[in-house]
Structures are given as structure tokens and as C-alpha cells.
CSV table of C-alpha atoms and ligand atoms in Angstrom, one decimal:
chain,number,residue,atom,x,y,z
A,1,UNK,CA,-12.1,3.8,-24.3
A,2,UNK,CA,-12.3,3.3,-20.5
A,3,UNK,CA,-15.3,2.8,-18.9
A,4,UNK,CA,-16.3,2.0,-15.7
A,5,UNK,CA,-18.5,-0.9,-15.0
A,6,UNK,CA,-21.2,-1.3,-12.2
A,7,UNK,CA,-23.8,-4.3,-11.6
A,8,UNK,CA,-26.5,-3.8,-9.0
A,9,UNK,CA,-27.8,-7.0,-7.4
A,10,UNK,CA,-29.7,-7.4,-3.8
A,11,UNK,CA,-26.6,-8.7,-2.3
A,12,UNK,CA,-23.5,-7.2,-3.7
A,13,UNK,CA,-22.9,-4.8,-6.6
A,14,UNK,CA,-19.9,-5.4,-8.0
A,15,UNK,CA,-18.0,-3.3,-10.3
A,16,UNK,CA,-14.4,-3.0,-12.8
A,17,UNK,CA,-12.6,-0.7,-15.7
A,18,UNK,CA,-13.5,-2.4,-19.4
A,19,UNK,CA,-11.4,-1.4,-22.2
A,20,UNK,CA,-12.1,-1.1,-25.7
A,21,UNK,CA,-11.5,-4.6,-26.2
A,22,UNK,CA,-13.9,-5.6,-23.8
A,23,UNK,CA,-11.6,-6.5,-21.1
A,24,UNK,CA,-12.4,-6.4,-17.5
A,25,UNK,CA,-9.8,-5.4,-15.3
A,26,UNK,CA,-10.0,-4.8,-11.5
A,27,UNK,CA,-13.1,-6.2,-10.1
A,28,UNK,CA,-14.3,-5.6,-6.9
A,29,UNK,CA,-17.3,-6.2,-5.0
A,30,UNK,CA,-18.7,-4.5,-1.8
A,31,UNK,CA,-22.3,-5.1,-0.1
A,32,UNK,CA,-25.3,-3.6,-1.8
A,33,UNK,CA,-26.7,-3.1,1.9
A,34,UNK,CA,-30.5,-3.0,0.0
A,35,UNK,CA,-32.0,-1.8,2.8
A,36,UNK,CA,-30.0,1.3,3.2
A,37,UNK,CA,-32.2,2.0,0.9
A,38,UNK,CA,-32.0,3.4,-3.1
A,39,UNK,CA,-30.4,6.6,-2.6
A,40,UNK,CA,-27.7,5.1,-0.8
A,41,UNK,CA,-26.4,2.8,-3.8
A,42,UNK,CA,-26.5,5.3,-6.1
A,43,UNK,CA,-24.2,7.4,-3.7
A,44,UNK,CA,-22.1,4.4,-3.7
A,45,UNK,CA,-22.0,4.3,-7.0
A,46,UNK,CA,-20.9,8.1,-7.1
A,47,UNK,CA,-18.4,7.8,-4.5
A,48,UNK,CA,-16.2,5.0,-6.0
A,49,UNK,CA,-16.7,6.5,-9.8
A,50,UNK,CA,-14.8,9.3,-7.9
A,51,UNK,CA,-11.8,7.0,-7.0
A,52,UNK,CA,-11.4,6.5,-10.8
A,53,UNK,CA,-9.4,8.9,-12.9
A,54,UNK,CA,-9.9,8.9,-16.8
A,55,UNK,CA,-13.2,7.5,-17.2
A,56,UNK,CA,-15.0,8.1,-20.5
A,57,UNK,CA,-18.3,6.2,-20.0
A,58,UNK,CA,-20.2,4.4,-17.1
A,59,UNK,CA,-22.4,1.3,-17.7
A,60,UNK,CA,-24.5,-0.2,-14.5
A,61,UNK,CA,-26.1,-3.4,-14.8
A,62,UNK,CA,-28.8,-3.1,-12.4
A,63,UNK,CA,-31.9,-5.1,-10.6
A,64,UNK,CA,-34.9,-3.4,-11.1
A,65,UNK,CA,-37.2,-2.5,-13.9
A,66,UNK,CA,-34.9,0.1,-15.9
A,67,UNK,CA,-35.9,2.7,-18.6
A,68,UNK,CA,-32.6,2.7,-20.3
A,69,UNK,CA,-34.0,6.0,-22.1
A,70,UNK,CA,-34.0,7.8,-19.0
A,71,UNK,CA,-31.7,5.7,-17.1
A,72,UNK,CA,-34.4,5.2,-14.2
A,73,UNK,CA,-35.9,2.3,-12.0
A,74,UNK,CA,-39.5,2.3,-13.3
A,75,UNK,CA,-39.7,-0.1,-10.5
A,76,UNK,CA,-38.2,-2.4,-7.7
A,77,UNK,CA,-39.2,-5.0,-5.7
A,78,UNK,CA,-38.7,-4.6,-2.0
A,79,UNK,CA,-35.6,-6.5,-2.6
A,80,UNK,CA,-34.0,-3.4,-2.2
A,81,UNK,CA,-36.5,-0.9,-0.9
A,82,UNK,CA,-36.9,3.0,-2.1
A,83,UNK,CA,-35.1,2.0,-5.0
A,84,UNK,CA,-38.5,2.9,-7.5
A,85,UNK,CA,-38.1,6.2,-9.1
A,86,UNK,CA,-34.2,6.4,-8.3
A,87,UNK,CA,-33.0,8.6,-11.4
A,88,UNK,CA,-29.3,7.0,-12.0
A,89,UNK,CA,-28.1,8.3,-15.3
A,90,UNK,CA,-29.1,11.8,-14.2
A,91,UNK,CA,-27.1,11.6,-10.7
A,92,UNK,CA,-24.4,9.8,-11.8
A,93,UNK,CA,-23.4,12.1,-14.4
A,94,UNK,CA,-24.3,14.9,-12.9
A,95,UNK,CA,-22.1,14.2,-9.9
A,96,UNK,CA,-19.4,12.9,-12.0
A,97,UNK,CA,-19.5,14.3,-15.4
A,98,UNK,CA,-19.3,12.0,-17.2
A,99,UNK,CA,-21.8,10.0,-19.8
A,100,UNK,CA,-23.7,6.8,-18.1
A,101,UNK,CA,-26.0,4.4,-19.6
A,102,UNK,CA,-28.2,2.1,-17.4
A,103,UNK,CA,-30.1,-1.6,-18.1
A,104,UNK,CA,-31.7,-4.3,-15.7
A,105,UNK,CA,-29.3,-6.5,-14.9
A,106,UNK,CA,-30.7,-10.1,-16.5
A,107,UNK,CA,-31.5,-7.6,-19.6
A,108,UNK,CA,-27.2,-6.6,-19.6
A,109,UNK,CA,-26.5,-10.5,-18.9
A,110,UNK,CA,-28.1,-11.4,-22.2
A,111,UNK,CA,-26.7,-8.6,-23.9
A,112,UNK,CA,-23.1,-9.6,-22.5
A,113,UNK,CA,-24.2,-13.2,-23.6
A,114,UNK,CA,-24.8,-12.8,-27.0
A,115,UNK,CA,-22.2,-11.1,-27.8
A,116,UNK,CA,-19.3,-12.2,-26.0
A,117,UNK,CA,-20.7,-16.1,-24.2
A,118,UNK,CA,-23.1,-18.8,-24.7
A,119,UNK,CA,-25.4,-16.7,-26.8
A,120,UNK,CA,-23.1,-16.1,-29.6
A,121,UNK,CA,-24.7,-15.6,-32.7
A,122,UNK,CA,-27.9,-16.3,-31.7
A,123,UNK,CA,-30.8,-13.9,-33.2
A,124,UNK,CA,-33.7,-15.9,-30.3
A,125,UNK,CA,-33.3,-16.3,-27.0
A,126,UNK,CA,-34.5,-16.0,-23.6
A,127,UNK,CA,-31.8,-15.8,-20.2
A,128,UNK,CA,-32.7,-16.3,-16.9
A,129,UNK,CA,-30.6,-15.6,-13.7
A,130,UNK,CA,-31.1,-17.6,-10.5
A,131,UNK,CA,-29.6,-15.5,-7.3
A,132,UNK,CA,-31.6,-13.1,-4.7
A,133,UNK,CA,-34.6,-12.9,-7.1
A,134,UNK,CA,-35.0,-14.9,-11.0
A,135,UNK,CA,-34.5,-12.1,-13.8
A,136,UNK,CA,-35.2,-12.4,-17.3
A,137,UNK,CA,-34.3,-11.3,-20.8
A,138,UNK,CA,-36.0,-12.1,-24.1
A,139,UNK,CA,-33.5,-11.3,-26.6
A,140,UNK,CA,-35.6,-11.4,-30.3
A,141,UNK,CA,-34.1,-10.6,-34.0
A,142,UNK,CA,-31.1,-9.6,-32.2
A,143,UNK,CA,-32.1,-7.3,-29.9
A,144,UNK,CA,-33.7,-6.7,-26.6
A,145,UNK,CA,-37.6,-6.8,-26.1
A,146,UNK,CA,-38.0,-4.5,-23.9
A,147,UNK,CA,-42.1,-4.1,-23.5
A,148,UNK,CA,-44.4,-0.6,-23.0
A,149,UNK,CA,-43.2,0.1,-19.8
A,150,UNK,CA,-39.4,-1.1,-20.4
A,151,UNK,CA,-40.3,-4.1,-18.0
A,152,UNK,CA,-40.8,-7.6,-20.4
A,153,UNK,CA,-39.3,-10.6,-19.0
A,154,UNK,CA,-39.5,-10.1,-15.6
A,155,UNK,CA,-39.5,-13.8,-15.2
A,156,UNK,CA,-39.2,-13.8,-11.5
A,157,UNK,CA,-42.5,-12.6,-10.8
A,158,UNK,CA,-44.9,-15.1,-13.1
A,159,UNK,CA,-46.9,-17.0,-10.5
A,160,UNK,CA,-46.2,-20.3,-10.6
A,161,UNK,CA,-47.9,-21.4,-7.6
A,162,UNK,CA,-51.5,-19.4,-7.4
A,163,UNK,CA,-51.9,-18.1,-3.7
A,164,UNK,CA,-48.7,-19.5,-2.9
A,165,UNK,CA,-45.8,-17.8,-0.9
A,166,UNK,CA,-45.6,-14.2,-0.2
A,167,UNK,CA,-43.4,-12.1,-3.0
A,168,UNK,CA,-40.7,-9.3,-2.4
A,169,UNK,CA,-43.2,-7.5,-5.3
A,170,UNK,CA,-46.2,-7.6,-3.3
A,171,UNK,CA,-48.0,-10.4,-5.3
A,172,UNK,CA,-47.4,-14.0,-4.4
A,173,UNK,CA,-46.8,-17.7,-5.4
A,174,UNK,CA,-44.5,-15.8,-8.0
A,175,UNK,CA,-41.3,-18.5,-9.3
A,176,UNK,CA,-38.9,-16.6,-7.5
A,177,UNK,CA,-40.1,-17.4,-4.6
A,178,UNK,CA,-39.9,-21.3,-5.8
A,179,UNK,CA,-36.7,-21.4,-7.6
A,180,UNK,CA,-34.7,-18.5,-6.8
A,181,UNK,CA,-31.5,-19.6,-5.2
A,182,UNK,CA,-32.5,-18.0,-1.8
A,183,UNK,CA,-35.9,-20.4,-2.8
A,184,UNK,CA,-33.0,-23.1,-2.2
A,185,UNK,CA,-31.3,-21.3,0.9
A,186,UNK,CA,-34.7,-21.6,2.2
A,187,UNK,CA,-36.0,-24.5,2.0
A,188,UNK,CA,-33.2,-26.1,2.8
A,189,UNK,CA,-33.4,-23.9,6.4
A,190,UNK,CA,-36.9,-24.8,6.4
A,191,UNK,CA,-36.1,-29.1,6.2
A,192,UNK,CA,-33.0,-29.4,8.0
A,193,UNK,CA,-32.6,-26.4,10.0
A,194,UNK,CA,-29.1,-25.9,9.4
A,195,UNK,CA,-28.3,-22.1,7.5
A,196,UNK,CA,-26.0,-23.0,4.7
A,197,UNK,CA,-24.9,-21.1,1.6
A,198,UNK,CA,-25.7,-22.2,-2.1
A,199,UNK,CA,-21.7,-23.9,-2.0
A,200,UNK,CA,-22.0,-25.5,1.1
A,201,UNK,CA,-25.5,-27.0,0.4
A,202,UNK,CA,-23.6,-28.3,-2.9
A,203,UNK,CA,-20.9,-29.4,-0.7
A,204,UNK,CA,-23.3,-31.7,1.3
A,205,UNK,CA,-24.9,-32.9,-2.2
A,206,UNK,CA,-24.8,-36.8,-0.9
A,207,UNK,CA,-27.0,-36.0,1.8
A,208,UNK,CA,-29.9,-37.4,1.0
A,209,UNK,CA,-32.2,-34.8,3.0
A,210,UNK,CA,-30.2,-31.7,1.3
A,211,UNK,CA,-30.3,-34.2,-2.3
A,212,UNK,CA,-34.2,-34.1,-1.8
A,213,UNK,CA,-34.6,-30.5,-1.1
A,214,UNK,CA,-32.1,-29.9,-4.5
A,215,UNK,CA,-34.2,-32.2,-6.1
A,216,UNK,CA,-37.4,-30.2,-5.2
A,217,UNK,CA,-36.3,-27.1,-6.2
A,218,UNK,CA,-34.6,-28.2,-9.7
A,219,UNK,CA,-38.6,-29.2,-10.5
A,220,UNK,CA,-39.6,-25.2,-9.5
A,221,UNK,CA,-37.0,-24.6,-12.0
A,222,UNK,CA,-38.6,-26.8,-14.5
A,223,UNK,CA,-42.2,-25.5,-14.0
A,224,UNK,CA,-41.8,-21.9,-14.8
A,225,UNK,CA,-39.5,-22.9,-17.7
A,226,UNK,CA,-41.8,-25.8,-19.1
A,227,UNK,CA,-44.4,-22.0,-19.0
A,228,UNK,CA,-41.7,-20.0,-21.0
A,229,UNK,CA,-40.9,-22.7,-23.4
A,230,UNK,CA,-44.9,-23.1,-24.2
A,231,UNK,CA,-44.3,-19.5,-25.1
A,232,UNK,CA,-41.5,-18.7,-27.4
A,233,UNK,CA,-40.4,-21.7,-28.5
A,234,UNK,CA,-37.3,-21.1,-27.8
A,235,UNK,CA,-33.5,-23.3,-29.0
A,236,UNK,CA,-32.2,-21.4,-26.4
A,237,UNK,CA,-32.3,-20.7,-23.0
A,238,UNK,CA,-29.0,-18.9,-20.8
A,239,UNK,CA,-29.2,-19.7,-16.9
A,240,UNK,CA,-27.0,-17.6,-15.2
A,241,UNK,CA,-26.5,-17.3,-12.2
A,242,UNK,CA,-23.5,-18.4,-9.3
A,243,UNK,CA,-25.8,-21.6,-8.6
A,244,UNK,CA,-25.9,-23.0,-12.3
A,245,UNK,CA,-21.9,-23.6,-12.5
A,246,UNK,CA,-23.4,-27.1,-10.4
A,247,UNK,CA,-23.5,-29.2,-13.6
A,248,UNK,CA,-26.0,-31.3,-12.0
A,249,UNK,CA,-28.9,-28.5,-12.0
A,250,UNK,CA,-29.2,-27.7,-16.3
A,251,UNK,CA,-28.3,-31.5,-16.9
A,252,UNK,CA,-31.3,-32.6,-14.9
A,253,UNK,CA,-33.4,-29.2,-15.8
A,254,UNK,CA,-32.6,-30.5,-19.5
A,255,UNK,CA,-33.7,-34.0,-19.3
A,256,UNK,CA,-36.7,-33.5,-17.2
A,257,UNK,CA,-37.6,-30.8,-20.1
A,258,UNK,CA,-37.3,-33.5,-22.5
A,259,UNK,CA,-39.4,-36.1,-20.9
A,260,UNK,CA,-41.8,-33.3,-19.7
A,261,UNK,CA,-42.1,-31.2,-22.6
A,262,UNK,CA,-44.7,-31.8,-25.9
A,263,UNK,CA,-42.6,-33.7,-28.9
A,264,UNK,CA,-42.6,-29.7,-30.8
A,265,UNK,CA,-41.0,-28.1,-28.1
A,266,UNK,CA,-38.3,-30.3,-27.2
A,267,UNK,CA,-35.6,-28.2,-29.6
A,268,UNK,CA,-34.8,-26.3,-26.8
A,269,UNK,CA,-31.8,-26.7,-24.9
A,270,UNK,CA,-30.7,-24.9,-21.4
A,271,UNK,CA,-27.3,-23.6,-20.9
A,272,UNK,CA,-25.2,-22.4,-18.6
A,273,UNK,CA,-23.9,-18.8,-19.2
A,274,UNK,CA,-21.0,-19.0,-19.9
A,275,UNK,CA,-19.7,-15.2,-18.7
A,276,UNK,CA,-20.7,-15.9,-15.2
A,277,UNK,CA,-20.7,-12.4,-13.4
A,278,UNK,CA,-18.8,-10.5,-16.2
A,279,UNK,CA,-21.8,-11.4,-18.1
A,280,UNK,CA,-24.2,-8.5,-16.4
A,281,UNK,CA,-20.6,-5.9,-16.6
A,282,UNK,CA,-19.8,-6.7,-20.4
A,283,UNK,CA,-23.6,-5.8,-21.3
A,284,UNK,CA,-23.7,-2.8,-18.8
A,285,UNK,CA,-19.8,-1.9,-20.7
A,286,UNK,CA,-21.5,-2.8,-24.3
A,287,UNK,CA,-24.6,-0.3,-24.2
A,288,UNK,CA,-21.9,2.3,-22.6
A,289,UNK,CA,-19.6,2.0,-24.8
A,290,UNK,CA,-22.8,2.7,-27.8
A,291,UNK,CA,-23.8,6.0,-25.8
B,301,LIG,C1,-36.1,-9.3,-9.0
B,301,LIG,C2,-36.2,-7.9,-9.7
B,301,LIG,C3,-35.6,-8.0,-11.1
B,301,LIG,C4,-34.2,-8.5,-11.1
B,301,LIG,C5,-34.2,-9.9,-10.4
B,301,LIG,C6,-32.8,-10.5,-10.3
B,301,LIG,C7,-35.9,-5.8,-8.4
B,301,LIG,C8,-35.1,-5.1,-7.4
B,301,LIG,N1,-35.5,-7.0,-8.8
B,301,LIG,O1,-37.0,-10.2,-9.6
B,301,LIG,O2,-35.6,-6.7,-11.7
B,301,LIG,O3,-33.8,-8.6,-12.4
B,301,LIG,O4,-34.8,-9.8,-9.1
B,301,LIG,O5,-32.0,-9.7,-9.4
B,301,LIG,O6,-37.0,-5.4,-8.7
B,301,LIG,P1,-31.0,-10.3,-8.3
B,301,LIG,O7,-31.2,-9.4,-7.1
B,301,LIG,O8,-31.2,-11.7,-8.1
B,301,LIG,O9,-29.6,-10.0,-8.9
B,302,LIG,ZN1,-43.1,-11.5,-7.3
């Protein structure tokens, strides 16, 4: 089987051919250009299915709340604006032909994750990603919990700080205003002044003004997980995300969970995921590939 792959971020969607085996093969990325607006990505998404020949299925990993039923945003943040009410599955297969299935991104990370990375095997767990926003996943008795209006875990938008910073959902103080990696972008902007990238504030990790800014934000991280942990209990939590392959952050997010956490809770353990970006295109190939 040869599917074609999509994942739908606020910065880039990326996108590549899977195979049967769960291969990916000819990734490419171009700008998501968010606020071109809804429409306009889904065009996108049309126009380069087009300059594919052979396709059987199409999977796309997507921000956004997503009925998978219907293959639809329920909602979006104004992360990328006029995206709520896009109706993907039906355009995309009507303008191509061909079957297409359709799951928030963090949701298709987890999915990729349990079945092919970090999550392995495991029946309980919750996954976070750290990029333009914080999604979420809660992944119970092996499958997707998925909530009345196909929105649970939206992890991003728990308010961390009450009437704290202004939110791309409306609402504010929400965690990924706090942790997101653009939260780090930020303050970093907003302490030194300088504009660097998530790899070039790495870079400078010996500074001792960028250190405490890191250092800041790794306790945002810790706050709205200590919250998810006094939930579900988890052994498990997945942190994707281009920002987490700096060992430094889930080391120190682990052991300021230990020292932070109550004695029952401290089972848990935070790791990396270990599919990176394939993670969001192996779930979004997986629930294709199930059509
Ligand atoms: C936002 C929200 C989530 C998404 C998360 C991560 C929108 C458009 N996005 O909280 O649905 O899972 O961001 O997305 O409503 P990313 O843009 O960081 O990849
Ligand atoms: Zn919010």
C-alpha cells in the first residue's frame, strides 16, 4: 500500500510516501503560511497529492481539534486562522479521489509512538508536543481518548497561570503560552533582546542570561505536568517536540518531578519521543492505512 502522508503544524506541514511496512520515504516540508488562512492549506494539500501518482490512501496529522469521523477541524486556535470548520477528508478526496483519514496532530504523534517509538507496548499514556502551541494525547487501554466533542487533551490550553498571558484560543494564562517553545523564543526576546531560534538559544546554553531564561521555562514545563501527573497517574509521559532532543530539558523536567511530586506519583517517568517528526506521519499513515 502507498499512502501519502501530511502533518499540519503552524509553521510547516510537512509531508512523505509510507509503504506497507511503515517506511517513510521522501520527506519534504514547505511553509504552512497559517495566516493564508484554512482554505489555503487544504489547497496545498490537494495540489501536491496531485504531484503523486499511485496513491492508495492519504493520512494528515493535523493541529487543530479534529473529528476523525468526519475528517473536520471542530476547532482551531488562531494559530492558523479560518481554519474551524475546514472539512478535509471531504475536499481532499473529493478533489483527488482517493480515501483520506484525518487526526490532530499530538493525537497521530501518540499513535505513531506507541506503535512504532517510545510508547511501545504501552496500554497508559499521555504525550505532549512542545513547538508553535503544547498538544496533547491521552492514550488509555490502548487506544485514543478522544472526549464528546473529539477534543480531550488539549493540553496546551489548561491555564496554568490564572489571568496570565493572552492565548492564540481566546482565553489566557493557558501553558502554552508558558512552555511552548515559542514561550522560550519569547522570553528569551523579551530578556536579552536578541531574536534567536530554539538551536541557537541551545547553542548559547553557557550564557548565563539565556541559561536562566531555559531554566524558567523548563519550571512552566514542570507546572502543567506536576497538573497532568495529579491526574492520571501516569508511568509514562512522551515529549515530543524538535526542542526535547536537548537532553538537558526531560533530564531536569524528570528530577524536578521527583523532588516536586507526592511519594505515589513519582512512578512516572518523561521521555523523549523517540520518532521525532515521523512520529505525527507514521500515526497520520497508521489510521490510513486502517480506512
Ligand atoms: C494548539 C492547537 C492544538 C495543537 C497544538 C500543537 C490549533 C490550531 N492548535 O494548542 O490543536 O495540537 O497547538 O500544534 O488549534 P503545533 O502548531 O505546535 O504543531
Ligand atoms: Zn489557550
Amino acid at each position: 500500500m502507498k499512502i501519502l502522508v501530511f502533518d499540519i503544524g503552524g509553521t510547516e506541514i510537512k509531508y512523505a510516501l509510507c509503504d506497507g511496512n511503515f517506511t517513510l520515504t521522501e520527506k519534504k516540508s514547505v511553509p504552512t503560511n497559517a495566516h493564508e488562512g484554512g482554505k489555503r492549506i487544504v489547497e496545498r494539500v490537494v495540489e501536491i497529492a496531485k504531484t503523486f501518482d499511485g496513491i492508495d490512501r492519504i493520512g494528515i496529522s493535523t493541529a487543530g481539534q479534529v473529528d476523525s469521523e468526519k475528517g473536520m477541524i471542530v476547532y482551531a486556535t488562531d494559530s492558523i486562522p479560518g481554519y474551524t470548520g475546514t472539512q478535509i477528508k471531504s475536499i481532499v478526496e473529493a478533489e483527488t479521489g482517493i480515501p483520506c483519514a484525518v487526526e490532530n496532530d499530538v493525537n497521530s504523534a501518540a499513535l505513531g509512538e506507541a506503535y512504532f517509538g517510545a510508547a511501545k507496548g504501552e496500554k497508559n499514556f499521555i504525550c505532549l508536543t512542545y513547538g508553535t502551541g503544547i498538544g496533547g494525547a491521552i492514550f488509555l487501554d490502548g487506544k485514543l481518548f478522544k472526549g464528546c466533542g473529539c477534543s480531550a487533551g488539549e493540553f496546551g490550553h489548561f491555564v496554568t497561570h490564572a489571568g496570565g498571558k493572552p492565548c492564540t484560543c481566546g482565553g489566557s494564562g493557558c501553558y502554552e503560552a508558558y512552555a511552548s517553545s515559542s514561550a522560550l523564543v519569547r522570553a528569551v526576546t523579551e530578556k536579552t533582546g536578541r531574536s534567536l531560534n530554539g538551536r541557537e538559544i541551545f547553542a548559547e546554553f553557557d550564557n548565563p542570561e539565556i541559561r536562566s531564561v531555559i531554566d524558567g521555562w523548563i519550571d512552566e514545563i514542570v507546572v502543567g505536568l506536576k497538573g497532568l501527573v495529579y491526574i492520571f497517574n501516569p508511568s509514562l509521559i512522551v515529549a515530543g517536540g524538535g526542542i526535547m532532543n536537548e537532553k538537558y530539558i526531560t533530564d531536569e523536567v524528570n528530577k524536578r518531578l521527583q523532588t516536586q511530586l507526592m511519594q505515589s506519583f513519582r512512578c512516572v517517568r518523561v521521555e523523549k519521543a523517540l520518532m521525532g517528526n515521523d512520529a505525527n506521519l507514521l500515526g497520520a499513515a497508521y489510521i490510513a492505512s486502517n480506512i
